[in-house]
PDB file of C-alpha atoms in Angstrom:
ATOM      1  CA  MET A  18    -104.713  75.540 104.799  1.00 88.00           C
ATOM      2  CA  ALA A  19    -105.463  77.498 107.950  1.00 97.00           C
ATOM      3  CA  LYS A  20    -108.050  76.956 110.697  1.00 98.00           C
ATOM      4  CA  ARG A  21    -110.677  79.267 112.097  1.00 98.00           C
ATOM      5  CA  VAL A  22    -113.707  79.246 114.373  1.00 98.00           C
ATOM      6  CA  GLN A  23    -117.011  80.187 112.765  1.00 97.00           C
ATOM      7  CA  PHE A  24    -120.739  80.053 113.468  1.00 98.00           C
ATOM      8  CA  ARG A  25    -123.578  79.556 110.978  1.00 97.00           C
ATOM      9  CA  GLN A  26    -126.341  80.855 113.259  1.00 96.00           C
ATOM     10  CA  HIS A  27    -126.574  82.824 116.481  1.00 96.00           C
ATOM     11  CA  GLY A  28    -126.914  80.781 119.650  1.00 97.00           C
ATOM     12  CA  GLY A  29    -125.049  79.174 122.521  1.00 97.00           C
ATOM     13  CA  PRO A  30    -121.465  77.876 122.560  1.00 98.00           C
ATOM     14  CA  GLU A  31    -122.622  74.804 120.622  1.00 98.00           C
ATOM     15  CA  VAL A  32    -122.936  76.869 117.402  1.00 98.00           C
ATOM     16  CA  LEU A  33    -119.155  77.371 117.284  1.00 98.00           C
ATOM     17  CA  GLU A  34    -117.227  75.097 114.931  1.00 98.00           C
ATOM     18  CA  VAL A  35    -113.608  74.833 113.801  1.00 98.00           C
ATOM     19  CA  VAL A  36    -113.129  74.647 110.029  1.00 97.00           C
ATOM     20  CA  GLU A  37    -110.275  74.749 107.562  1.00 96.00           C
ATOM     21  CA  PHE A  38    -110.055  77.643 105.099  1.00 95.00           C
ATOM     22  CA  GLU A  39    -107.762  79.017 102.432  1.00 94.00           C
ATOM     23  CA  PRO A  40    -106.710  82.500 103.580  1.00 93.00           C
ATOM     24  CA  ASN A  41    -106.702  85.321 101.067  1.00 94.00           C
ATOM     25  CA  ALA A  42    -103.556  87.369 100.575  1.00 96.00           C
ATOM     26  CA  PRO A  43    -103.708  90.606 102.548  1.00 96.00           C
ATOM     27  CA  ALA A  44    -105.428  93.390 100.661  1.00 94.00           C
ATOM     28  CA  GLU A  45    -104.156  96.941 100.334  1.00 95.00           C
ATOM     29  CA  ASN A  46    -103.450  98.370 103.803  1.00 93.00           C
ATOM     30  CA  GLU A  47    -103.893  94.954 105.435  1.00 95.00           C
ATOM     31  CA  VAL A  48    -101.496  92.772 107.405  1.00 97.00           C
ATOM     32  CA  GLN A  49    -101.677  88.974 107.610  1.00 97.00           C
ATOM     33  CA  VAL A  50    -100.866  87.811 111.136  1.00 98.00           C
ATOM     34  CA  GLU A  51     -99.976  84.287 112.216  1.00 98.00           C
ATOM     35  CA  ASN A  52    -101.718  84.234 115.582  1.00 98.00           C
ATOM     36  CA  LYS A  53     -99.774  82.824 118.546  1.00 98.00           C
ATOM     37  CA  ALA A  54    -102.297  83.688 121.282  1.00 98.00           C
ATOM     38  CA  ILE A  55    -105.927  84.821 120.959  1.00 97.00           C
ATOM     39  CA  GLY A  56    -107.876  86.875 123.478  1.00 95.00           C
ATOM     40  CA  ILE A  57    -111.352  85.719 124.496  1.00 94.00           C
ATOM     41  CA  ASN A  58    -113.597  88.603 125.521  1.00 89.00           C
ATOM     42  CA  TYR A  59    -117.116  88.747 126.904  1.00 86.00           C
ATOM     43  CA  ILE A  60    -118.207  90.801 123.920  1.00 87.00           C
ATOM     44  CA  ASP A  61    -117.520  87.707 121.785  1.00 94.00           C
ATOM     45  CA  THR A  62    -120.447  85.985 123.516  1.00 94.00           C
ATOM     46  CA  TYR A  63    -122.700  88.919 122.581  1.00 90.00           C
ATOM     47  CA  VAL A  64    -121.722  88.527 118.922  1.00 95.00           C
ATOM     48  CA  ARG A  65    -122.138  84.746 118.967  1.00 97.00           C
ATOM     49  CA  GLY A  66    -125.474  84.949 120.786  1.00 95.00           C
ATOM     50  CA  GLY A  67    -126.959  87.688 118.585  1.00 94.00           C
ATOM     51  CA  LEU A  68    -127.093  90.618 121.028  1.00 88.00           C
ATOM     52  CA  TYR A  69    -124.690  92.228 118.545  1.00 88.00           C
ATOM     53  CA  PRO A  70    -125.866  90.452 115.353  1.00 90.00           C
ATOM     54  CA  VAL A  71    -123.586  90.088 112.338  1.00 93.00           C
ATOM     55  CA  ALA A  72    -124.734  90.999 108.856  1.00 89.00           C
ATOM     56  CA  THR A  73    -123.532  87.870 107.091  1.00 94.00           C
ATOM     57  CA  LEU A  74    -123.433  84.220 108.174  1.00 96.00           C
ATOM     58  CA  PRO A  75    -121.384  82.094 108.497  1.00 96.00           C
ATOM     59  CA  SER A  76    -119.144  84.473 110.417  1.00 97.00           C
ATOM     60  CA  GLY A  77    -115.803  84.361 112.127  1.00 97.00           C
ATOM     61  CA  LEU A  78    -115.441  85.460 115.732  1.00 98.00           C
ATOM     62  CA  GLY A  79    -113.021  87.393 117.906  1.00 97.00           C
ATOM     63  CA  THR A  80    -111.129  90.629 117.397  1.00 95.00           C
ATOM     64  CA  GLU A  81    -107.976  90.292 119.532  1.00 96.00           C
ATOM     65  CA  ALA A  82    -104.759  88.330 119.101  1.00 97.00           C
ATOM     66  CA  ALA A  83    -100.983  88.574 119.159  1.00 98.00           C
ATOM     67  CA  GLY A  84     -98.601  86.976 116.709  1.00 98.00           C
ATOM     68  CA  ILE A  85     -96.104  87.407 113.896  1.00 98.00           C
ATOM     69  CA  VAL A  86     -96.576  89.264 110.613  1.00 98.00           C
ATOM     70  CA  LYS A  87     -96.582  86.782 107.700  1.00 98.00           C
ATOM     71  CA  GLN A  88     -97.392  89.075 104.783  1.00 97.00           C
ATOM     72  CA  VAL A  89     -98.252  92.728 104.211  1.00 97.00           C
ATOM     73  CA  GLY A  90    -100.462  94.279 101.574  1.00 95.00           C
ATOM     74  CA  ALA A  91     -99.693  97.184  99.301  1.00 94.00           C
ATOM     75  CA  ASN A  92     -98.936 100.534 100.967  1.00 90.00           C
ATOM     76  CA  VAL A  93     -98.123  98.920 104.353  1.00 94.00           C
ATOM     77  CA  THR A  94     -94.913 100.386 105.767  1.00 93.00           C
ATOM     78  CA  ALA A  95     -95.604 100.435 109.502  1.00 92.00           C
ATOM     79  CA  VAL A  96     -94.740  96.738 109.953  1.00 95.00           C
ATOM     80  CA  LYS A  97     -92.937  94.036 107.961  1.00 96.00           C
ATOM     81  CA  PRO A  98     -92.914  90.213 107.821  1.00 97.00           C
ATOM     82  CA  GLY A  99     -91.402  88.760 110.977  1.00 97.00           C
ATOM     83  CA  ASP A 100     -92.497  91.624 113.258  1.00 98.00           C
ATOM     84  CA  ARG A 101     -94.197  90.826 116.560  1.00 98.00           C
ATOM     85  CA  VAL A 102     -97.603  92.548 116.730  1.00 98.00           C
ATOM     86  CA  VAL A 103    -100.876  92.667 118.630  1.00 97.00           C
ATOM     87  CA  TYR A 104    -104.299  93.826 117.492  1.00 96.00           C
ATOM     88  CA  ALA A 105    -107.828  94.304 118.775  1.00 92.00           C
ATOM     89  CA  HIS A 106    -111.248  95.710 117.744  1.00 81.00           C
ATOM     90  CA  GLY A 107    -110.701  94.913 114.076  1.00 78.00           C
ATOM     91  CA  ALA A 108    -112.747  92.734 111.722  1.00 86.00           C
ATOM     92  CA  LEU A 109    -114.198  89.543 113.202  1.00 94.00           C
ATOM     93  CA  GLY A 110    -112.079  86.443 112.700  1.00 96.00           C
ATOM     94  CA  ALA A 111    -109.269  86.528 115.269  1.00 97.00           C
ATOM     95  CA  TYR A 112    -110.237  83.022 116.434  1.00 98.00           C
ATOM     96  CA  SER A 113    -107.978  81.597 113.707  1.00 98.00           C
ATOM     97  CA  THR A 114    -104.447  80.531 112.880  1.00 98.00           C
ATOM     98  CA  LEU A 115    -104.095  83.274 110.243  1.00 97.00           C
ATOM     99  CA  HIS A 116    -106.017  86.540 110.097  1.00 97.00           C
ATOM    100  CA  ASN A 117    -105.900  89.576 107.825  1.00 97.00           C
ATOM    101  CA  VAL A 118    -106.122  92.793 109.834  1.00 96.00           C
ATOM    102  CA  PRO A 119    -106.258  96.484 108.805  1.00 94.00           C
ATOM    103  CA  VAL A 120    -102.859  97.987 109.517  1.00 94.00           C
ATOM    104  CA  ASP A 121    -104.494 100.806 111.510  1.00 92.00           C
ATOM    105  CA  LYS A 122    -105.573  98.194 114.103  1.00 93.00           C
ATOM    106  CA  ILE A 123    -102.038  96.783 114.489  1.00 95.00           C
ATOM    107  CA  ALA A 124     -99.591  97.766 117.234  1.00 96.00           C
ATOM    108  CA  PRO A 125     -95.943  96.665 117.309  1.00 96.00           C
ATOM    109  CA  LEU A 126     -95.373  94.418 120.334  1.00 96.00           C
ATOM    110  CA  PRO A 127     -92.298  95.100 122.474  1.00 95.00           C
ATOM    111  CA  ASP A 128     -90.019  92.114 123.072  1.00 94.00           C
ATOM    112  CA  ALA A 129     -90.524  92.493 126.834  1.00 91.00           C
ATOM    113  CA  ILE A 130     -94.199  91.463 126.496  1.00 94.00           C
ATOM    114  CA  SER A 131     -95.100  87.872 125.574  1.00 94.00           C
ATOM    115  CA  PHE A 132     -97.744  86.933 123.035  1.00 96.00           C
ATOM    116  CA  GLU A 133     -99.844  85.500 125.875  1.00 95.00           C
ATOM    117  CA  GLN A 134     -99.570  88.670 127.958  1.00 93.00           C
ATOM    118  CA  ALA A 135    -100.481  90.797 124.956  1.00 95.00           C
ATOM    119  CA  ALA A 136    -103.508  88.744 123.893  1.00 96.00           C
ATOM    120  CA  ALA A 137    -104.729  88.589 127.481  1.00 93.00           C
ATOM    121  CA  SER A 138    -104.452  92.319 128.065  1.00 94.00           C
ATOM    122  CA  PHE A 139    -104.612  94.377 124.872  1.00 96.00           C
ATOM    123  CA  LEU A 140    -108.357  94.863 124.371  1.00 92.00           C
ATOM    124  CA  LYS A 141    -109.010  94.856 128.114  1.00 92.00           C
ATOM    125  CA  GLY A 142    -106.121  97.228 128.789  1.00 96.00           C
ATOM    126  CA  LEU A 143    -107.190  99.645 126.055  1.00 96.00           C
ATOM    127  CA  THR A 144    -110.678  99.503 127.585  1.00 95.00           C
ATOM    128  CA  VAL A 145    -109.344 100.416 131.022  1.00 97.00           C
ATOM    129  CA  HIS A 146    -107.297 103.200 129.467  1.00 97.00           C
ATOM    130  CA  TYR A 147    -110.296 104.888 127.855  1.00 97.00           C
ATOM    131  CA  LEU A 148    -112.419 104.379 130.979  1.00 98.00           C
ATOM    132  CA  LEU A 149    -109.998 105.675 133.618  1.00 98.00           C
ATOM    133  CA  ARG A 150    -108.034 108.150 131.507  1.00 96.00           C
ATOM    134  CA  GLN A 151    -110.552 109.529 129.012  1.00 96.00           C
ATOM    135  CA  THR A 152    -114.250 108.875 129.733  1.00 97.00           C
ATOM    136  CA  TYR A 153    -113.624 110.212 133.227  1.00 97.00           C
ATOM    137  CA  GLU A 154    -110.065 111.007 134.290  1.00 97.00           C
ATOM    138  CA  ILE A 155    -109.470 109.361 137.655  1.00 98.00           C
ATOM    139  CA  GLN A 156    -107.393 111.485 140.013  1.00 97.00           C
ATOM    140  CA  PRO A 157    -104.995 110.472 142.804  1.00 98.00           C
ATOM    141  CA  ASP A 158    -106.868 109.691 146.056  1.00 97.00           C
ATOM    142  CA  GLU A 159    -110.206 109.554 144.202  1.00 98.00           C
ATOM    143  CA  VAL A 160    -112.641 106.867 145.381  1.00 98.00           C
ATOM    144  CA  PHE A 161    -114.751 105.199 142.685  1.00 98.00           C
ATOM    145  CA  LEU A 162    -116.801 102.052 142.057  1.00 98.00           C
ATOM    146  CA  PHE A 163    -115.876  99.410 139.480  1.00 98.00           C
ATOM    147  CA  HIS A 164    -118.132  96.400 138.948  1.00 96.00           C
ATOM    148  CA  ALA A 165    -116.800  92.885 138.215  1.00 93.00           C
ATOM    149  CA  ALA A 166    -113.443  93.756 139.719  1.00 95.00           C
ATOM    150  CA  ALA A 167    -112.117  90.182 139.492  1.00 91.00           C
ATOM    151  CA  GLY A 168    -112.812  89.868 135.757  1.00 88.00           C
ATOM    152  CA  GLY A 169    -110.312  90.409 132.969  1.00 87.00           C
ATOM    153  CA  VAL A 170    -111.000  94.143 132.645  1.00 92.00           C
ATOM    154  CA  GLY A 171    -111.513  94.517 136.386  1.00 94.00           C
ATOM    155  CA  LEU A 172    -108.140  93.129 137.460  1.00 94.00           C
ATOM    156  CA  ILE A 173    -106.349  95.467 135.073  1.00 96.00           C
ATOM    157  CA  ALA A 174    -108.473  98.352 136.396  1.00 97.00           C
ATOM    158  CA  CYS A 175    -107.517  97.440 139.980  1.00 98.00           C
ATOM    159  CA  GLN A 176    -103.830  97.622 139.130  1.00 98.00           C
ATOM    160  CA  TRP A 177    -104.119 100.778 137.028  1.00 98.00           C
ATOM    161  CA  ALA A 178    -106.075 102.534 139.774  1.00 98.00           C
ATOM    162  CA  LYS A 179    -103.405 101.632 142.309  1.00 98.00           C
ATOM    163  CA  ALA A 180    -100.699 102.971 139.988  1.00 97.00           C
ATOM    164  CA  LEU A 181    -102.653 106.245 139.776  1.00 97.00           C
ATOM    165  CA  GLY A 182    -102.896 106.440 143.560  1.00 98.00           C
ATOM    166  CA  ALA A 183    -106.692 106.119 143.413  1.00 98.00           C
ATOM    167  CA  HIS A 184    -109.037 104.018 145.556  1.00 98.00           C
ATOM    168  CA  LEU A 185    -111.058 101.458 143.603  1.00 98.00           C
ATOM    169  CA  ILE A 186    -114.052  99.839 145.292  1.00 98.00           C
ATOM    170  CA  GLY A 187    -114.697  96.625 143.386  1.00 98.00           C
ATOM    171  CA  THR A 188    -117.814  94.462 143.345  1.00 96.00           C
ATOM    172  CA  VAL A 189    -117.240  90.698 143.252  1.00 94.00           C
ATOM    173  CA  GLY A 190    -119.327  87.525 143.492  1.00 90.00           C
ATOM    174  CA  SER A 191    -117.395  85.612 146.144  1.00 92.00           C
ATOM    175  CA  ASP A 192    -114.924  85.973 148.991  1.00 94.00           C
ATOM    176  CA  GLU A 193    -112.303  84.255 146.814  1.00 93.00           C
ATOM    177  CA  LYS A 194    -112.755  86.865 144.096  1.00 93.00           C
ATOM    178  CA  ALA A 195    -112.615  89.613 146.721  1.00 96.00           C
ATOM    179  CA  ALA A 196    -109.198  88.363 147.816  1.00 96.00           C
ATOM    180  CA  ILE A 197    -108.002  88.287 144.205  1.00 94.00           C
ATOM    181  CA  ALA A 198    -109.220  91.833 143.513  1.00 96.00           C
ATOM    182  CA  LYS A 199    -107.512  93.129 146.660  1.00 97.00           C
ATOM    183  CA  SER A 200    -104.281  91.346 145.755  1.00 96.00           C
ATOM    184  CA  HIS A 201    -104.367  93.238 142.459  1.00 96.00           C
ATOM    185  CA  GLY A 202    -104.810  96.636 144.086  1.00 97.00           C
ATOM    186  CA  ALA A 203    -108.489  97.129 144.913  1.00 98.00           C
ATOM    187  CA  TRP A 204    -108.854  99.461 147.889  1.00 98.00           C
ATOM    188  CA  ALA A 205    -112.051  97.745 149.055  1.00 98.00           C
ATOM    189  CA  THR A 206    -114.437  95.092 147.773  1.00 98.00           C
ATOM    190  CA  ILE A 207    -118.176  94.419 148.001  1.00 97.00           C
ATOM    191  CA  ASN A 208    -119.566  90.899 147.684  1.00 96.00           C
ATOM    192  CA  TYR A 209    -122.784  91.648 145.812  1.00 93.00           C
ATOM    193  CA  ARG A 210    -124.229  88.236 146.756  1.00 92.00           C
ATOM    194  CA  GLN A 211    -124.053  89.079 150.464  1.00 93.00           C
ATOM    195  CA  GLU A 212    -123.958  92.878 150.747  1.00 95.00           C
ATOM    196  CA  ASN A 213    -126.050  95.836 149.615  1.00 96.00           C
ATOM    197  CA  ILE A 214    -123.866  97.648 147.097  1.00 97.00           C
ATOM    198  CA  ALA A 215    -125.165 101.185 147.610  1.00 97.00           C
ATOM    199  CA  GLN A 216    -125.192 100.835 151.399  1.00 97.00           C
ATOM    200  CA  ARG A 217    -121.596  99.588 151.482  1.00 97.00           C
ATOM    201  CA  VAL A 218    -120.390 102.351 149.146  1.00 98.00           C
ATOM    202  CA  SER A 219    -122.002 104.911 151.451  1.00 97.00           C
ATOM    203  CA  GLU A 220    -120.311 103.317 154.473  1.00 97.00           C
ATOM    204  CA  LEU A 221    -116.913 103.136 152.790  1.00 98.00           C
ATOM    205  CA  THR A 222    -117.079 106.806 151.745  1.00 98.00           C
ATOM    206  CA  GLY A 223    -118.480 108.204 154.976  1.00 97.00           C
ATOM    207  CA  GLY A 224    -121.790 108.940 153.248  1.00 97.00           C
ATOM    208  CA  LYS A 225    -120.199 110.920 150.413  1.00 97.00           C
ATOM    209  CA  LYS A 226    -120.723 108.224 147.753  1.00 98.00           C
ATOM    210  CA  VAL A 227    -118.649 108.417 144.529  1.00 98.00           C
ATOM    211  CA  ARG A 228    -118.384 110.709 141.523  1.00 98.00           C
ATOM    212  CA  VAL A 229    -118.175 107.897 138.966  1.00 98.00           C
ATOM    213  CA  VAL A 230    -119.302 104.275 138.621  1.00 98.00           C
ATOM    214  CA  TYR A 231    -117.971 101.930 135.921  1.00 98.00           C
ATOM    215  CA  ASP A 232    -120.529  99.210 135.197  1.00 95.00           C
ATOM    216  CA  SER A 233    -120.054  96.309 132.767  1.00 91.00           C
ATOM    217  CA  VAL A 234    -122.750  94.149 134.390  1.00 87.00           C
ATOM    218  CA  GLY A 235    -125.811  95.972 133.068  1.00 76.00           C
ATOM    219  CA  LYS A 236    -129.347  95.067 134.062  1.00 79.00           C
ATOM    220  CA  ASP A 237    -128.639  93.584 137.503  1.00 83.00           C
ATOM    221  CA  THR A 238    -126.616  96.541 138.809  1.00 86.00           C
ATOM    222  CA  TRP A 239    -128.214  99.528 137.044  1.00 90.00           C
ATOM    223  CA  GLU A 240    -130.289 100.817 139.981  1.00 91.00           C
ATOM    224  CA  ALA A 241    -127.604 100.092 142.564  1.00 94.00           C
ATOM    225  CA  SER A 242    -125.022 101.928 140.481  1.00 95.00           C
ATOM    226  CA  LEU A 243    -127.169 105.056 140.294  1.00 96.00           C
ATOM    227  CA  ASP A 244    -127.678 104.928 144.053  1.00 97.00           C
ATOM    228  CA  CYS A 245    -123.907 104.982 144.592  1.00 98.00           C
ATOM    229  CA  LEU A 246    -123.435 108.308 142.812  1.00 98.00           C
ATOM    230  CA  GLN A 247    -123.025 111.770 144.239  1.00 98.00           C
ATOM    231  CA  ARG A 248    -125.106 114.650 142.928  1.00 97.00           C
ATOM    232  CA  ARG A 249    -124.206 115.217 139.250  1.00 98.00           C
ATOM    233  CA  GLY A 250    -122.186 111.998 139.254  1.00 98.00           C
ATOM    234  CA  LEU A 251    -121.381 109.993 136.134  1.00 98.00           C
ATOM    235  CA  MET A 252    -122.653 106.491 135.391  1.00 97.00           C
ATOM    236  CA  VAL A 253    -120.395 104.758 132.836  1.00 97.00           C
ATOM    237  CA  SER A 254    -122.240 101.741 131.440  1.00 94.00           C
ATOM    238  CA  PHE A 255    -119.858  99.764 129.226  1.00 91.00           C
ATOM    239  CA  GLY A 256    -121.173  96.188 129.209  1.00 83.00           C
ATOM    240  CA  ASN A 257    -124.137  93.846 129.624  1.00 74.00           C
ATOM    241  CA  SER A 258    -122.911  90.628 131.279  1.00 75.00           C
ATOM    242  CA  SER A 259    -126.234  90.243 133.140  1.00 71.00           C
ATOM    243  CA  GLY A 260    -128.319  91.494 130.207  1.00 76.00           C
ATOM    244  CA  PRO A 261    -128.866  94.907 128.603  1.00 74.00           C
ATOM    245  CA  VAL A 262    -130.386  97.861 130.416  1.00 79.00           C
ATOM    246  CA  ASN A 263    -133.763  98.451 128.774  1.00 80.00           C
ATOM    247  CA  GLY A 264    -136.694 100.788 129.313  1.00 79.00           C
ATOM    248  CA  VAL A 265    -134.720 103.469 131.139  1.00 82.00           C
ATOM    249  CA  ASN A 266    -136.833 106.301 132.519  1.00 87.00           C
ATOM    250  CA  LEU A 267    -134.664 109.399 132.097  1.00 91.00           C
ATOM    251  CA  ALA A 268    -136.542 111.125 134.923  1.00 94.00           C
ATOM    252  CA  ILE A 269    -134.760 108.818 137.364  1.00 92.00           C
ATOM    253  CA  LEU A 270    -131.523 110.652 136.602  1.00 94.00           C
ATOM    254  CA  ASN A 271    -133.121 113.859 137.837  1.00 95.00           C
ATOM    255  CA  GLN A 272    -134.633 112.186 140.890  1.00 95.00           C
ATOM    256  CA  LYS A 273    -131.309 110.711 141.967  1.00 95.00           C
ATOM    257  CA  GLY A 274    -129.340 113.959 141.695  1.00 95.00           C
ATOM    258  CA  SER A 275    -129.139 115.296 138.119  1.00 97.00           C
ATOM    259  CA  LEU A 276    -126.920 112.375 137.139  1.00 97.00           C
ATOM    260  CA  TYR A 277    -125.047 111.849 133.887  1.00 97.00           C
ATOM    261  CA  VAL A 278    -124.965 108.556 131.956  1.00 96.00           C
ATOM    262  CA  THR A 279    -122.693 107.513 129.099  1.00 95.00           C
ATOM    263  CA  ARG A 280    -122.481 104.297 127.080  1.00 94.00           C
ATOM    264  CA  PRO A 281    -118.950 104.376 125.636  1.00 95.00           C
ATOM    265  CA  SER A 282    -116.972 101.848 123.624  1.00 91.00           C
ATOM    266  CA  LEU A 283    -113.379 101.514 122.519  1.00 91.00           C
ATOM    267  CA  GLN A 284    -114.390 102.386 118.947  1.00 89.00           C
ATOM    268  CA  GLY A 285    -115.396 105.832 120.175  1.00 93.00           C
ATOM    269  CA  TYR A 286    -111.969 106.512 121.693  1.00 94.00           C
ATOM    270  CA  VAL A 287    -109.487 104.702 119.424  1.00 93.00           C
ATOM    271  CA  THR A 288    -110.389 105.608 115.850  1.00 89.00           C
ATOM    272  CA  THR A 289    -107.009 106.606 114.364  1.00 90.00           C
ATOM    273  CA  ARG A 290    -103.526 105.097 114.297  1.00 89.00           C
ATOM    274  CA  GLU A 291    -102.322 108.004 116.455  1.00 92.00           C
ATOM    275  CA  GLU A 292    -104.960 107.319 119.108  1.00 94.00           C
ATOM    276  CA  LEU A 293    -104.057 103.618 119.078  1.00 94.00           C
ATOM    277  CA  ALA A 294    -100.363 104.408 119.480  1.00 94.00           C
ATOM    278  CA  HIS A 295    -101.051 106.743 122.416  1.00 95.00           C
ATOM    279  CA  ALA A 296    -103.243 104.247 124.272  1.00 96.00           C
ATOM    280  CA  SER A 297    -101.122 101.162 123.521  1.00 95.00           C
ATOM    281  CA  ASN A 298     -97.893 102.918 124.543  1.00 95.00           C
ATOM    282  CA  GLU A 299     -99.391 103.781 127.938  1.00 96.00           C
ATOM    283  CA  LEU A 300    -100.567 100.196 128.369  1.00 96.00           C
ATOM    284  CA  PHE A 301     -97.233  98.687 127.292  1.00 96.00           C
ATOM    285  CA  SER A 302     -95.404 100.993 129.712  1.00 95.00           C
ATOM    286  CA  MET A 303     -97.598  99.734 132.543  1.00 96.00           C
ATOM    287  CA  LEU A 304     -96.980  96.109 131.553  1.00 95.00           C
ATOM    288  CA  ALA A 305     -93.229  96.503 131.034  1.00 93.00           C
ATOM    289  CA  SER A 306     -92.776  98.287 134.369  1.00 94.00           C
ATOM    290  CA  GLY A 307     -94.683  95.594 136.249  1.00 93.00           C
ATOM    291  CA  ALA A 308     -97.353  98.055 137.428  1.00 96.00           C
ATOM    292  CA  ILE A 309     -99.831  95.793 135.617  1.00 96.00           C
ATOM    293  CA  LYS A 310     -99.294  92.035 135.635  1.00 93.00           C
ATOM    294  CA  VAL A 311    -101.387  89.635 133.571  1.00 91.00           C
ATOM    295  CA  ASP A 312    -101.242  85.998 134.643  1.00 84.00           C
ATOM    296  CA  VAL A 313    -103.755  83.702 132.957  1.00 88.00           C
ATOM    297  CA  PRO A 314    -104.704  80.636 135.067  1.00 86.00           C
ATOM    298  CA  ARG A 315    -103.851  77.375 133.299  1.00 91.00           C
ATOM    299  CA  GLN A 316    -107.503  76.267 133.427  1.00 92.00           C
ATOM    300  CA  GLN A 317    -108.432  79.368 131.393  1.00 93.00           C
ATOM    301  CA  ILE A 318    -106.128  78.575 128.471  1.00 96.00           C
ATOM    302  CA  PHE A 319    -107.780  76.539 125.716  1.00 97.00           C
ATOM    303  CA  ALA A 320    -106.779  75.042 122.387  1.00 97.00           C
ATOM    304  CA  LEU A 321    -108.620  76.380 119.340  1.00 97.00           C
ATOM    305  CA  ASP A 322    -110.575  73.096 119.139  1.00 96.00           C
ATOM    306  CA  GLU A 323    -111.804  73.688 122.706  1.00 97.00           C
ATOM    307  CA  VAL A 324    -113.570  76.945 121.843  1.00 98.00           C
ATOM    308  CA  GLN A 325    -117.026  75.703 122.916  1.00 98.00           C
ATOM    309  CA  GLN A 326    -115.715  74.845 126.375  1.00 97.00           C
ATOM    310  CA  ALA A 327    -113.906  78.165 126.524  1.00 96.00           C
ATOM    311  CA  HIS A 328    -117.167  80.059 125.985  1.00 96.00           C
ATOM    312  CA  LYS A 329    -119.020  77.896 128.510  1.00 95.00           C
ATOM    313  CA  THR A 330    -116.327  78.643 131.066  1.00 92.00           C
ATOM    314  CA  LEU A 331    -116.411  82.372 130.340  1.00 90.00           C
ATOM    315  CA  GLU A 332    -120.210  82.577 130.616  1.00 90.00           C
ATOM    316  CA  SER A 333    -120.211  80.635 133.894  1.00 87.00           C
ATOM    317  CA  ARG A 334    -118.768  83.819 135.486  1.00 74.00           C
ATOM    318  CA  ILE A 335    -116.361  81.704 137.545  1.00 77.00           C
ATOM    319  CA  THR A 336    -113.283  82.903 135.674  1.00 78.00           C
ATOM    320  CA  GLN A 337    -110.615  85.095 137.215  1.00 75.00           C
ATOM    321  CA  GLY A 338    -109.000  87.562 134.847  1.00 75.00           C
ATOM    322  CA  SER A 339    -108.453  86.727 131.195  1.00 83.00           C
ATOM    323  CA  CYS A 340    -109.014  83.632 129.028  1.00 90.00           C
ATOM    324  CA  LEU A 341    -106.963  82.600 125.989  1.00 96.00           C
ATOM    325  CA  LEU A 342    -107.126  80.408 122.912  1.00 97.00           C
ATOM    326  CA  ILE A 343    -103.824  78.983 121.672  1.00 97.00           C
ATOM    327  CA  PRO A 344    -103.876  77.957 117.966  1.00 93.00           C
TER     328      PRO A 344
END
């Protein structure tokens, strides 16, 4: 028997339960992975809470983990039993000891990268890759704004921006988080609890503002983000940690300088095995070289049975970087 986390109805962390189940053999083009470390992502709270409702309940949760291949289905040749692998953005159910995953979502994991590093960085690192390298290609010396710079995605973005020679201005919620973001490569930080975001961006750029803003916060930062943009600048809205942006008046984009807005997701950028290989190879190179380091604080590592507390901790917005479940 294996164990997994499931929920029978949408709601708070209390709806999560750990149950035993009999895993099916992997189907054609599937790989069964024995998870060694599981990534916890903010999007998991959207699924659990119903912002992104699931079609069938009870449902598993989570899409990211690293582990060892146990079995492979028919037609699978890319990996074999015993291989170290990592996966993300597949079918729900990664919060488990065993999980069957489509082979197209699987990436071989280099020996130089631990299971914990991989599970803490794969989804977040692929997200940073599509944001900084594809949605808008950040150039050396470019100044840009990135919200929640001390979060799991944000700390990877800080390091990746530094490796590119770019200047990331990161918003944070405390002086402690500002120090952490700067230690990871942020060029400047803005404490949104104490400072006016748009005013500080204008000051930091000599009144020029920025060409692109990356915003995973949503409702609380929407207006401020638009006010940070240059004429014909790009607003990249890729999350809703403060709630979704609703009732947008498109005329405001004209009024604030003929702005562009996009709402991207990883599924729009990594849709084929070739695209996954390209993005994951860039990420693994960054990790192996030390340009990106992923250190998960001990207090953000939870046993599978502690999943409710893990989600409470994540939603408290006091975390720094990534959180993990260890089966």
